[in-house]
Structure formats: C-alpha cells, structure tokens
mmCIF file of C-alpha atoms in Angstrom:
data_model
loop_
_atom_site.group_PDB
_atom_site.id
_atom_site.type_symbol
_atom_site.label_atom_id
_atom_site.label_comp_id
_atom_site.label_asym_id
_atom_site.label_seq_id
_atom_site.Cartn_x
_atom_site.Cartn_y
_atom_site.Cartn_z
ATOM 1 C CA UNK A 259 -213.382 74.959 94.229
ATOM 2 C CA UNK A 260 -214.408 77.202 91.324
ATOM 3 C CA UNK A 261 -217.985 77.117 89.722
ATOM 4 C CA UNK A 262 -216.916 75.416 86.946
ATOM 5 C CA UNK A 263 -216.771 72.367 88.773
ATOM 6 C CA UNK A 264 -219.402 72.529 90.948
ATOM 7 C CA UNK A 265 -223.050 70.515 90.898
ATOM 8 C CA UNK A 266 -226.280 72.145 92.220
ATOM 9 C CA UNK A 267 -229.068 69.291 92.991
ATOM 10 C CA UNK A 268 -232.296 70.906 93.635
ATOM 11 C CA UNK A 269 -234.978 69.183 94.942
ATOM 12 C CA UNK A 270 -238.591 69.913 93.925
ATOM 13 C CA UNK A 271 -240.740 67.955 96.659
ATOM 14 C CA UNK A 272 -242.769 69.464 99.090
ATOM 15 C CA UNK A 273 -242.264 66.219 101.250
ATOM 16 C CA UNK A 274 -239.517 65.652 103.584
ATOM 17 C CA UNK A 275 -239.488 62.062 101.695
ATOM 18 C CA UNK A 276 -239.844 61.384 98.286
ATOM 19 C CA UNK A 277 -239.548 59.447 95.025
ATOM 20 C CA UNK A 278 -238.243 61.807 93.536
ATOM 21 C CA UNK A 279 -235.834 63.419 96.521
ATOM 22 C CA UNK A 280 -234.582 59.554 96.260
ATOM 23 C CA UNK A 281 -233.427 59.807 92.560
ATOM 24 C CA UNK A 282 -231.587 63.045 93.781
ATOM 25 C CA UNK A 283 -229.443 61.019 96.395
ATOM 26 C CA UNK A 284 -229.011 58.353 94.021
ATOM 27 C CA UNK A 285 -227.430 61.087 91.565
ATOM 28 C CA UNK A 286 -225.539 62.893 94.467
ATOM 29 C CA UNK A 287 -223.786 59.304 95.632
ATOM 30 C CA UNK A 288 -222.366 58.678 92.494
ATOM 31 C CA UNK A 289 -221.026 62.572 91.816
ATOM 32 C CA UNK A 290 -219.337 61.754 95.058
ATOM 33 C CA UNK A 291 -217.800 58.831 93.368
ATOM 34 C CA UNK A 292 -215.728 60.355 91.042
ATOM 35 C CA UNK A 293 -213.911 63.322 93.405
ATOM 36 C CA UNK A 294 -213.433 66.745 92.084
ATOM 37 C CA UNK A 295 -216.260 68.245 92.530
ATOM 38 C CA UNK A 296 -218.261 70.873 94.670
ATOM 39 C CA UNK A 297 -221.844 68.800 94.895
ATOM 40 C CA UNK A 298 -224.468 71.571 96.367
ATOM 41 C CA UNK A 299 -228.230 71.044 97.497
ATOM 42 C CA UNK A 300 -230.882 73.006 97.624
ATOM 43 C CA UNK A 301 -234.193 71.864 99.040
ATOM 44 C CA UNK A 302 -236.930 74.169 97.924
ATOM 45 C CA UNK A 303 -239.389 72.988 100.665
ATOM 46 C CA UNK A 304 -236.671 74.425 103.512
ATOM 47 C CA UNK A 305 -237.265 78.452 101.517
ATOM 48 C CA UNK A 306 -239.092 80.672 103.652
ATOM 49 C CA UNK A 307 -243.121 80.144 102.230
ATOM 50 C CA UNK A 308 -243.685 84.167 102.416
ATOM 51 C CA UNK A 309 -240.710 85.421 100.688
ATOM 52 C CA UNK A 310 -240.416 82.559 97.896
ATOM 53 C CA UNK A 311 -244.301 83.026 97.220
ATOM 54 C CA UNK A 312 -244.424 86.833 97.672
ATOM 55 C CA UNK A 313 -241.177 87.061 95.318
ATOM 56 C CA UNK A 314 -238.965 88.918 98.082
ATOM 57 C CA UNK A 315 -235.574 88.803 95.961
ATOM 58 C CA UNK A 316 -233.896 90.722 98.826
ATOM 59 C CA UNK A 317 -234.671 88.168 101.514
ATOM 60 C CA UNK A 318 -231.496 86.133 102.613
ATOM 61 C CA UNK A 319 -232.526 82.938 102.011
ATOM 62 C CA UNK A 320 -234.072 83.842 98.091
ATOM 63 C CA UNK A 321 -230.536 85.322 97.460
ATOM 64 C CA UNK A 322 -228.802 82.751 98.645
ATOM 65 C CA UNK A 323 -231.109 80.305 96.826
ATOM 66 C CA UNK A 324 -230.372 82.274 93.537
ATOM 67 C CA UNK A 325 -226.775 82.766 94.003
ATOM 68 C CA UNK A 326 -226.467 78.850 94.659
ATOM 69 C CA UNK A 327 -227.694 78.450 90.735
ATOM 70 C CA UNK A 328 -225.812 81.201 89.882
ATOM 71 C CA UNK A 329 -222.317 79.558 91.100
ATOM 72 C CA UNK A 330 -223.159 76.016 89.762
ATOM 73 C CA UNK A 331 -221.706 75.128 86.120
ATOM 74 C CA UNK A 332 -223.909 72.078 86.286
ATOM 75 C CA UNK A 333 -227.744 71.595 87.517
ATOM 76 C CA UNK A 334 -229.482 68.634 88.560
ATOM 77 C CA UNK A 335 -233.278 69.426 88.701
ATOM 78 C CA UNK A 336 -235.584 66.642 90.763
ATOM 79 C CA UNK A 337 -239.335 66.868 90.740
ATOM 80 C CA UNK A 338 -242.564 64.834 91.569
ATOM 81 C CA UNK A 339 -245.226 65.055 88.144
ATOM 82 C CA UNK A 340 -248.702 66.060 89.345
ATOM 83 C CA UNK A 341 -251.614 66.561 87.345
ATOM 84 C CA UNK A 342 -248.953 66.234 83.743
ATOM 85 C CA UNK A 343 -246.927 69.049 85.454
ATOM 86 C CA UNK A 344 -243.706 69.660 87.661
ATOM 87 C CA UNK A 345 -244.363 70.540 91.081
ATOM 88 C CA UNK A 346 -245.962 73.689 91.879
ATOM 89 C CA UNK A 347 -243.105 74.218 94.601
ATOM 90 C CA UNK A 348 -240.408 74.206 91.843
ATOM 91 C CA UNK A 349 -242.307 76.422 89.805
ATOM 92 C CA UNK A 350 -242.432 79.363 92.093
ATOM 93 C CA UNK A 351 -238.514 79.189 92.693
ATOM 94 C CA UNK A 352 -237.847 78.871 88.452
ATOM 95 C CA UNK A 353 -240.360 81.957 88.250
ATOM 96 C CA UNK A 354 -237.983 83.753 90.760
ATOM 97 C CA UNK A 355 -234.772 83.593 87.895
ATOM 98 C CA UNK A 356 -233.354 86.262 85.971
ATOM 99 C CA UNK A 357 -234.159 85.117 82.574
ATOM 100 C CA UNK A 358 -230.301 83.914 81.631
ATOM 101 C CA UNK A 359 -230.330 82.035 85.047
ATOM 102 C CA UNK A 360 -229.130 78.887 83.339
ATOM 103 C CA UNK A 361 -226.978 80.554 80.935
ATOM 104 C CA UNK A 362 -223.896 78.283 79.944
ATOM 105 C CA UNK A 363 -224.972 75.477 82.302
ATOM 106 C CA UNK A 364 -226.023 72.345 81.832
ATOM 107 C CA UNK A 365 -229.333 70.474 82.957
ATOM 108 C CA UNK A 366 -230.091 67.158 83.640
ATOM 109 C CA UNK A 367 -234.032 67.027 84.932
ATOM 110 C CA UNK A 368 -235.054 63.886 87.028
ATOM 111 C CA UNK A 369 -238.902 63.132 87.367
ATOM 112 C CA UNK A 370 -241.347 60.418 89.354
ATOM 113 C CA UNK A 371 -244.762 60.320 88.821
ATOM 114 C CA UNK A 372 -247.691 57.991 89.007
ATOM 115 C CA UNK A 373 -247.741 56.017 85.658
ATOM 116 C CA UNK A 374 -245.614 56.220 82.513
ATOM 117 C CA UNK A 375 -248.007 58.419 80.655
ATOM 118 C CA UNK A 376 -246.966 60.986 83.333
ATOM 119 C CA UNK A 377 -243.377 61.031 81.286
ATOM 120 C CA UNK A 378 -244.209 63.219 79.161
ATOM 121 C CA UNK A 379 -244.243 66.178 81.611
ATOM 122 C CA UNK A 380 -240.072 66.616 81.190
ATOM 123 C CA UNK A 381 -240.575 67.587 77.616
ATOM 124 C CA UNK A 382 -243.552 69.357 77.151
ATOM 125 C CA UNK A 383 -243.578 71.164 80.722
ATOM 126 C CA UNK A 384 -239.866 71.213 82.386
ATOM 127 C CA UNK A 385 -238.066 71.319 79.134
ATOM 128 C CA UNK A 386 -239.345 74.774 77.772
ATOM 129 C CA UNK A 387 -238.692 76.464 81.116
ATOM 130 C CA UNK A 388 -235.164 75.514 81.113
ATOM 131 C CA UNK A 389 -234.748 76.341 77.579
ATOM 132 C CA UNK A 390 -236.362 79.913 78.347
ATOM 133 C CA UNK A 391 -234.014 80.302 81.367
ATOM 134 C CA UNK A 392 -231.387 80.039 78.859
ATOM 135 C CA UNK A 393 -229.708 76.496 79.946
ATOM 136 C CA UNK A 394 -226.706 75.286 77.221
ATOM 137 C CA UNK A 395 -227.557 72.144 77.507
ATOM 138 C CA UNK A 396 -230.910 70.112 78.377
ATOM 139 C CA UNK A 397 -229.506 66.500 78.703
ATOM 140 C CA UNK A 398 -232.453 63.411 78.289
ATOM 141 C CA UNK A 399 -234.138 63.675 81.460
ATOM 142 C CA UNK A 400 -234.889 60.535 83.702
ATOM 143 C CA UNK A 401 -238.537 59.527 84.555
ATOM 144 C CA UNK A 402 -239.369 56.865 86.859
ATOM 145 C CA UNK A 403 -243.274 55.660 88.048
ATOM 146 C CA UNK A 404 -244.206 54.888 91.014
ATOM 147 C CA UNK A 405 -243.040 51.064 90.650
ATOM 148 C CA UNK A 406 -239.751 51.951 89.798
ATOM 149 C CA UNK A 407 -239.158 53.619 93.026
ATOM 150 C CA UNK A 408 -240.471 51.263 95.938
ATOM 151 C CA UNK A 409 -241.219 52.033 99.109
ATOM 152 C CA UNK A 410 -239.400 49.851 101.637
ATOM 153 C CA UNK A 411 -240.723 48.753 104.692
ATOM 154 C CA UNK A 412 -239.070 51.685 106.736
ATOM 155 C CA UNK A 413 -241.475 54.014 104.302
ATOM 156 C CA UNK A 414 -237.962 54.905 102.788
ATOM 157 C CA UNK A 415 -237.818 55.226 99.117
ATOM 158 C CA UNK A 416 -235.999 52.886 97.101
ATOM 159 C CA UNK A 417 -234.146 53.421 93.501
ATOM 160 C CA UNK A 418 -235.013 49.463 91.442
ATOM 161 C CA UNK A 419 -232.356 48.073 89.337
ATOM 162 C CA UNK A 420 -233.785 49.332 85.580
ATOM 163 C CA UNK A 421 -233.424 53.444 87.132
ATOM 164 C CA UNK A 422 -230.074 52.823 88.549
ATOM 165 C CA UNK A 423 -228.887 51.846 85.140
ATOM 166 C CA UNK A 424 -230.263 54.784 83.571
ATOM 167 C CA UNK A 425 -229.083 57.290 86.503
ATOM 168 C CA UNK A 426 -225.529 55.884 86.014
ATOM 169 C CA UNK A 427 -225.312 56.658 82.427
ATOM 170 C CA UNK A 428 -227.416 59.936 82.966
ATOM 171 C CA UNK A 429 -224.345 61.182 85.630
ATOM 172 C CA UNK A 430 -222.030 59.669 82.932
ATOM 173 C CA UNK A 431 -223.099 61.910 80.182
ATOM 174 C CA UNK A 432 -223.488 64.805 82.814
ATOM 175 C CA UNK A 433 -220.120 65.165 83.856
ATOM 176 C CA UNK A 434 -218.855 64.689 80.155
ATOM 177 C CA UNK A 435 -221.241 67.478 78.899
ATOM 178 C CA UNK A 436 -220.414 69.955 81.575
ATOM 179 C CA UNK A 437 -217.214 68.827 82.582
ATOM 180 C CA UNK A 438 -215.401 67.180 79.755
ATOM 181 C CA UNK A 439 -214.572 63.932 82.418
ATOM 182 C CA UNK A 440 -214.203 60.648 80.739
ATOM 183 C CA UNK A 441 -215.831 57.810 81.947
ATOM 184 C CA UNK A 442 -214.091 55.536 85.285
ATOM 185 C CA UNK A 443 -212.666 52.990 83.987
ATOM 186 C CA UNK A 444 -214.341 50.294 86.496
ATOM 187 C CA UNK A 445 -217.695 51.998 86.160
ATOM 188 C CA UNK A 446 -219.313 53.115 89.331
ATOM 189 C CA UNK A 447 -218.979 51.704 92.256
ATOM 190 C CA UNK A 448 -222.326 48.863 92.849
ATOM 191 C CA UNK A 449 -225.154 50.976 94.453
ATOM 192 C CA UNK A 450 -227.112 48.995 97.364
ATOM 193 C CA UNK A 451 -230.566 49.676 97.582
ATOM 194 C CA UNK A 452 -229.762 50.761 101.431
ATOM 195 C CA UNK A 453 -226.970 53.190 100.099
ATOM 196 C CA UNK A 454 -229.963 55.043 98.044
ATOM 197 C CA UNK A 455 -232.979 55.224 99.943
ATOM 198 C CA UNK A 456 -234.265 58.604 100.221
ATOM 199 C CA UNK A 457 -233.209 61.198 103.416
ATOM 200 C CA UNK A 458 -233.722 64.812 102.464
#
C-alpha cells in the first residue's frame, strides 16, 4: 500500500494506559472500518529514553520512528494536557523532525486533560508546532476531560457517548481531507464501550 493511503497514529502518553491512548483506539477502530488503508502506530513511550532524549538521529529505532511520519499521508496525533501543555514525551519526538516533517500531510490532534479549560492547549500549544513542521492541513482537534473518558472498573479507559460522536465525524472529515473518501453510506458501524477501551 502506497503512502498516500496510509494513517500514522502516534501516541503521546508516557503510560501504558491512558485517556488519551483510548481516543487513539477509538480513532484506529473506525479507520479499520472503512478498508483501504495502511493504519500505522507509533507509541512514543516504547523509543529508546537515551537516544530520543540525547537526539541520536542515527539510532534504529529514531529512524524508524521518523521514517514512519515520513511514509504516512495522514497523521493522527494523541496527547495527555499537563500543566496547559502537550506532553513533554511528544515534545521531544516533534523536536526530533526535519522542519517540513509534515509537509503535504494532514493532522488531526486528539487531547484529554483534566478540565475543559485545559482545551485550549490544541490551539495555542499543539497547533503552532504542527503548523511550523509544515503540516497542509490542521483539522479541528478533539479534546475530551477527564469525565468524558471514564475509567471502568477493570481501570480500562472508556470513550462516553458525546466523544464518540465527535471522533466519528473527526475520522469523517479526516479521510475526506487527506483522502478524498466520501462518507459510508450506513455511517460507522455502533462502537461498544468494550470495543474502545484503551490497550496500548
């Protein structure tokens, strides 16, 4: 499958569980939904600490980090919001790009945090990296607190009913932006909560 149909979902936690690694496999279930497509992951938390922090471009595992973004046509960018910013584990890998890394892709940026006046953190923090790592297209990024995302009594993260809605027509406009697909015409396929809870 060529790179121009091909998803890259990275995932921003530096937990093994997440909020916001649960929005990711809510997004990933329903790209697998429609067929077509090459759907990539890359958890940042699994890099090598030394060679990520130290900014070892020649290590195996940075290269093959980098060359996973550099074969996607589309991006999918999941992070926790602490302190009003993006994780400080997804920062070190976006400070690792060559400064066209995003060029001619598009971006859709998912985000959890602790309250809604977290929400602004997509705009005024993620959103100018993106744009400075040259992405084509930013689409309207999807924020969800704390509440939105429950945890269940298996300490698995949940997606609630008012951020599925919003992740379906988020993956709607994603694969019309960077793939020109129309819309199913039955929708997407009802989610279950058990069908999203979070498993890096």
């Amino acid at each position: 499958m060529s790179a121009q149909q091909s998803v890259l979902l990275i995932a921003g936690s530096p937990s093994e569980q997440s909020r916001s690694s649960a929005l990711l496999d809510s997004i990933s279930h329903r790209l697998a939904l429609r067929g077509g497509l090459v759907v990539d992951r890359l958890n940042i938390r699994e890099l090598p600490a030394q060679p990520l922090l130290l900014a070892e471009w020649g290590h195996p595992a940075i290269v093959k980090a980098i060359d996973q973004i550099a074969r996607a046509k589309a991006i999918v960018v999941a992070t926790p919001v602490y302190k009003a910013a993006y994780s400080g584990l997804l920062k070190v890998l976006l400070d690792l790009l060559p400064q066209s890394a995003l060029k001619e892709k598009t971006v859709l940026p998912l985000a959890t945090g602790g309250s809604p006046h977290h929400m602004l953190a997509l705009d005024y923090a993620l959103r100018p990296v993106l744009q400075a790592l040259a992405a084509r297209h930013i689409l309207p990024g999807v924020y969800a607190t704390d509440s939105q995302v429950p945890q269940a009594a298996d300490k698995r993260y949940e997606v609630g009913p008012e951020i599925t809605v919003r992740l379906d027509d988020a993956v709607l406009t994603l694969l019309a932006e960077s793939f020109r697909l129309p819309p199913p015409t039955t929708g997407f396929e009802p989610v279950h909560f058990s069908r999203v809870r979070c498993s890096v």
